[in-house]
Coordinates of C-alpha atoms in Angstrom, one line a residue:
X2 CA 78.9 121.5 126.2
X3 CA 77.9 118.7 123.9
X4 CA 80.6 116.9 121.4
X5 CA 80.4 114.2 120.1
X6 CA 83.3 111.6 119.0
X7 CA 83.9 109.8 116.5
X8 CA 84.3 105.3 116.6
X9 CA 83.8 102.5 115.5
X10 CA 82.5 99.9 117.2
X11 CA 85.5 98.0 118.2
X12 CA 86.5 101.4 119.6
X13 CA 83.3 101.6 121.3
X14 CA 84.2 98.1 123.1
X15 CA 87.2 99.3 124.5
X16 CA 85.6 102.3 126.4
X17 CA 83.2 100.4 127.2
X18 CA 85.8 97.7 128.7
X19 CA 87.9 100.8 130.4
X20 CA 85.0 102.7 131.4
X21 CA 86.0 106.2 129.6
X22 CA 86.9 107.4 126.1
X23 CA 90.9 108.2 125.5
X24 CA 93.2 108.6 126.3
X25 CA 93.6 112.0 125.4
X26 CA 93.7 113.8 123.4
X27 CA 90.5 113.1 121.8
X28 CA 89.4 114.4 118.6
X29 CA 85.5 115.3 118.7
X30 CA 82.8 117.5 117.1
X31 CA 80.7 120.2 118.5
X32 CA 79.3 123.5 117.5
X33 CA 81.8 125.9 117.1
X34 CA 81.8 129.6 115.9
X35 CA 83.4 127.9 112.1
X36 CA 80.1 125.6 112.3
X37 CA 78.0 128.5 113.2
X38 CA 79.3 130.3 110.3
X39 CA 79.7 127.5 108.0
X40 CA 76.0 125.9 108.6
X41 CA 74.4 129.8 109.1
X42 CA 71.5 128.8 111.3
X43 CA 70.7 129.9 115.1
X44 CA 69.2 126.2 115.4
X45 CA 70.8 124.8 118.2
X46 CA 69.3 121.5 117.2
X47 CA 70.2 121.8 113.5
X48 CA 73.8 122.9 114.5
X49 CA 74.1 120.1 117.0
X50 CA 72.6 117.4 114.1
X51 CA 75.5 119.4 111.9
X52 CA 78.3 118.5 114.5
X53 CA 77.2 115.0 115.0
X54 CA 77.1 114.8 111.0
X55 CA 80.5 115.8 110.9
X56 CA 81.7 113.1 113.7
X57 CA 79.6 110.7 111.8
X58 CA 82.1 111.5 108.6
X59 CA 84.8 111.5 111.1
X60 CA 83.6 107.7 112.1
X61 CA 83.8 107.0 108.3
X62 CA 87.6 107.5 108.0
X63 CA 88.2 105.4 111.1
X64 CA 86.4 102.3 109.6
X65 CA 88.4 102.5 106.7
X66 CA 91.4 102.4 108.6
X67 CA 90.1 98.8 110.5
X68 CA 89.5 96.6 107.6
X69 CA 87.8 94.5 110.1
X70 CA 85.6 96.7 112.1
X71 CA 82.4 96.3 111.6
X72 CA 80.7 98.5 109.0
X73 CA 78.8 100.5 111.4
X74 CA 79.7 104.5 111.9
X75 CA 79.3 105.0 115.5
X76 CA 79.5 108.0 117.4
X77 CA 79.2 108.8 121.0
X78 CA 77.7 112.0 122.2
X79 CA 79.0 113.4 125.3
X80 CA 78.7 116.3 127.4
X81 CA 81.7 117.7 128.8
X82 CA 82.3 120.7 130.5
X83 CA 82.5 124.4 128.8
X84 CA 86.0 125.1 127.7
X85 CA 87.0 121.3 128.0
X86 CA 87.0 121.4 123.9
X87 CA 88.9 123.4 122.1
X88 CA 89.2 124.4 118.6
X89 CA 92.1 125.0 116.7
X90 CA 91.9 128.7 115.5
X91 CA 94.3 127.9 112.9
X92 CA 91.9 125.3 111.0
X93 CA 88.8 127.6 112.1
X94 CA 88.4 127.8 108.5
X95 CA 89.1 124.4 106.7
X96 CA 86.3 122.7 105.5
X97 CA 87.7 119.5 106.8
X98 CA 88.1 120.8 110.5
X99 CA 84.4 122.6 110.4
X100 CA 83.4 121.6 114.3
X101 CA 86.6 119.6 114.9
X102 CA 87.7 120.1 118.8
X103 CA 90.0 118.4 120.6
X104 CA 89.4 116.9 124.4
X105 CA 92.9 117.0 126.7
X106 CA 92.1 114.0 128.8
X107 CA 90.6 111.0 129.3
X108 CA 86.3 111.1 129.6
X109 CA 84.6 108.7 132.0
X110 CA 81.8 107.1 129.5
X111 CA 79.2 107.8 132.1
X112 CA 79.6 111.7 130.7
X113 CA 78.0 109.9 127.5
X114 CA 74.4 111.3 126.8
X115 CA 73.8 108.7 124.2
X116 CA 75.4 106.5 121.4
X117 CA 74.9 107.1 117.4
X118 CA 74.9 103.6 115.2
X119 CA 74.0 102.5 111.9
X120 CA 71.3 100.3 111.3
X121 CA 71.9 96.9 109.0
X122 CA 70.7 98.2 106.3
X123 CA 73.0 100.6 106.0
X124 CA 76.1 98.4 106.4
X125 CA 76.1 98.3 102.2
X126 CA 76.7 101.6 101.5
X127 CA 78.8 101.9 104.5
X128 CA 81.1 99.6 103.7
X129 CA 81.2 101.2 99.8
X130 CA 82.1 104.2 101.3
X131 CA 85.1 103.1 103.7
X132 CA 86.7 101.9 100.3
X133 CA 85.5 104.8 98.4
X134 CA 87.1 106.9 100.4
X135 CA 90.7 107.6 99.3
X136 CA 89.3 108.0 95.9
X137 CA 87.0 110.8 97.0
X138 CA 89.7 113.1 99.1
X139 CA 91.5 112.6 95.7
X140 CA 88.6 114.4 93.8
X141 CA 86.9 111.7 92.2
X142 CA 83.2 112.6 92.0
X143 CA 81.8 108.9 91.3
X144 CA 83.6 108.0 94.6
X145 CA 82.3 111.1 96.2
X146 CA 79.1 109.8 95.2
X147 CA 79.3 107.0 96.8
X148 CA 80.6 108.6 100.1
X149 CA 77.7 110.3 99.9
X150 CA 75.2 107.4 99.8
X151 CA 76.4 106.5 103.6
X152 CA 75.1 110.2 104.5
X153 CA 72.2 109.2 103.5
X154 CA 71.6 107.0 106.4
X155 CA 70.3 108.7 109.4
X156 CA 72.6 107.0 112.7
X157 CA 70.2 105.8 115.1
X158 CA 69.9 106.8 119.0
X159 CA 70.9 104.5 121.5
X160 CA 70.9 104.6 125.6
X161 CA 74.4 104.1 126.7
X162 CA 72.6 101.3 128.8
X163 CA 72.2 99.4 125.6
X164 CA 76.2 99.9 124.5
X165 CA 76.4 95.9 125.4
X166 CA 73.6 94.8 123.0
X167 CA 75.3 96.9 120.5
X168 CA 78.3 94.9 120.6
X169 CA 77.0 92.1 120.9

């Protein structure tokens, strides 16, 4: 099963230190039957782009949480085995849980298919967002605006062999 998991990239530098992503448990993203339902597309790919989306948002709160984390959303795609991520069935339904699984232990980052980062130029609006973002869950629309310009940027793939040069 693919998930992927939400950081930022001073998280990213610790797995990378430790070797693995955790410990657990580990919240992640992946295409659940709430996706499924929620996106209503058979797409595999669109669904999986959905998920990843969705950790990308996830990667959003974290940096505003880490006023000195870099203003990069970063997320790391990973394939664990089936039944290793769970969903809650009691937020199958809250928008804010749409593809939200949770991973019990610890993940060796050699599981890692590849790594999601900003580019610089989206580092602006990023960084708008991250303080936007209290204002938006409150229901402002100008700040969800602005949350919304982030979205805008697509994350780029990386090669988990190039991790280093990314934190660099």
């Amino acid at each position: 099963m693919r998930v992927y998991v939400p950081l930022s990239l001073p998280r990213l530098a610790e797995a990378h230190q430790a070797g693995e992503l955790g410990p657990g448990p580990l919240t992640a993203y992946a295409v659940t039957p709430a996706l499924r339902e929620w996106y209503v597309s058979d797409d595999i790919e669109e669904l999986e782009y959905a998920a990843l989306n969705r950790a990308a948002v996830a990667s959003l709160r974290l940096i505003a949480g880490e006023p000195d984390a870099p203003r990069k959303r970063v997320v790391v795609a990973l394939d664990v085995p089936d039944g290793a991520a769970v969903a809650d069935p009691d937020r199958g339904l809250d928008p804010g849980a749409l593809g939200e699984v949770r991973i019990a232990n610890t993940v060796p980052l050699v599981k890692a298919a590849a790594v999601h980062v900003d580019s610089a130029d989206a580092e602006k609006d990023v960084t708008a967002a991250a303080a936007a973002l209290g204002a938006a869950d409150q229901g402002d629309d100008d700040a969800q605006f602005v949350v919304d310009g982030a979205e805008d940027h697509e994350l780029l793939w990386f090669a988990t062999q190039e991790i280093p040069n990314l934190l660099a």
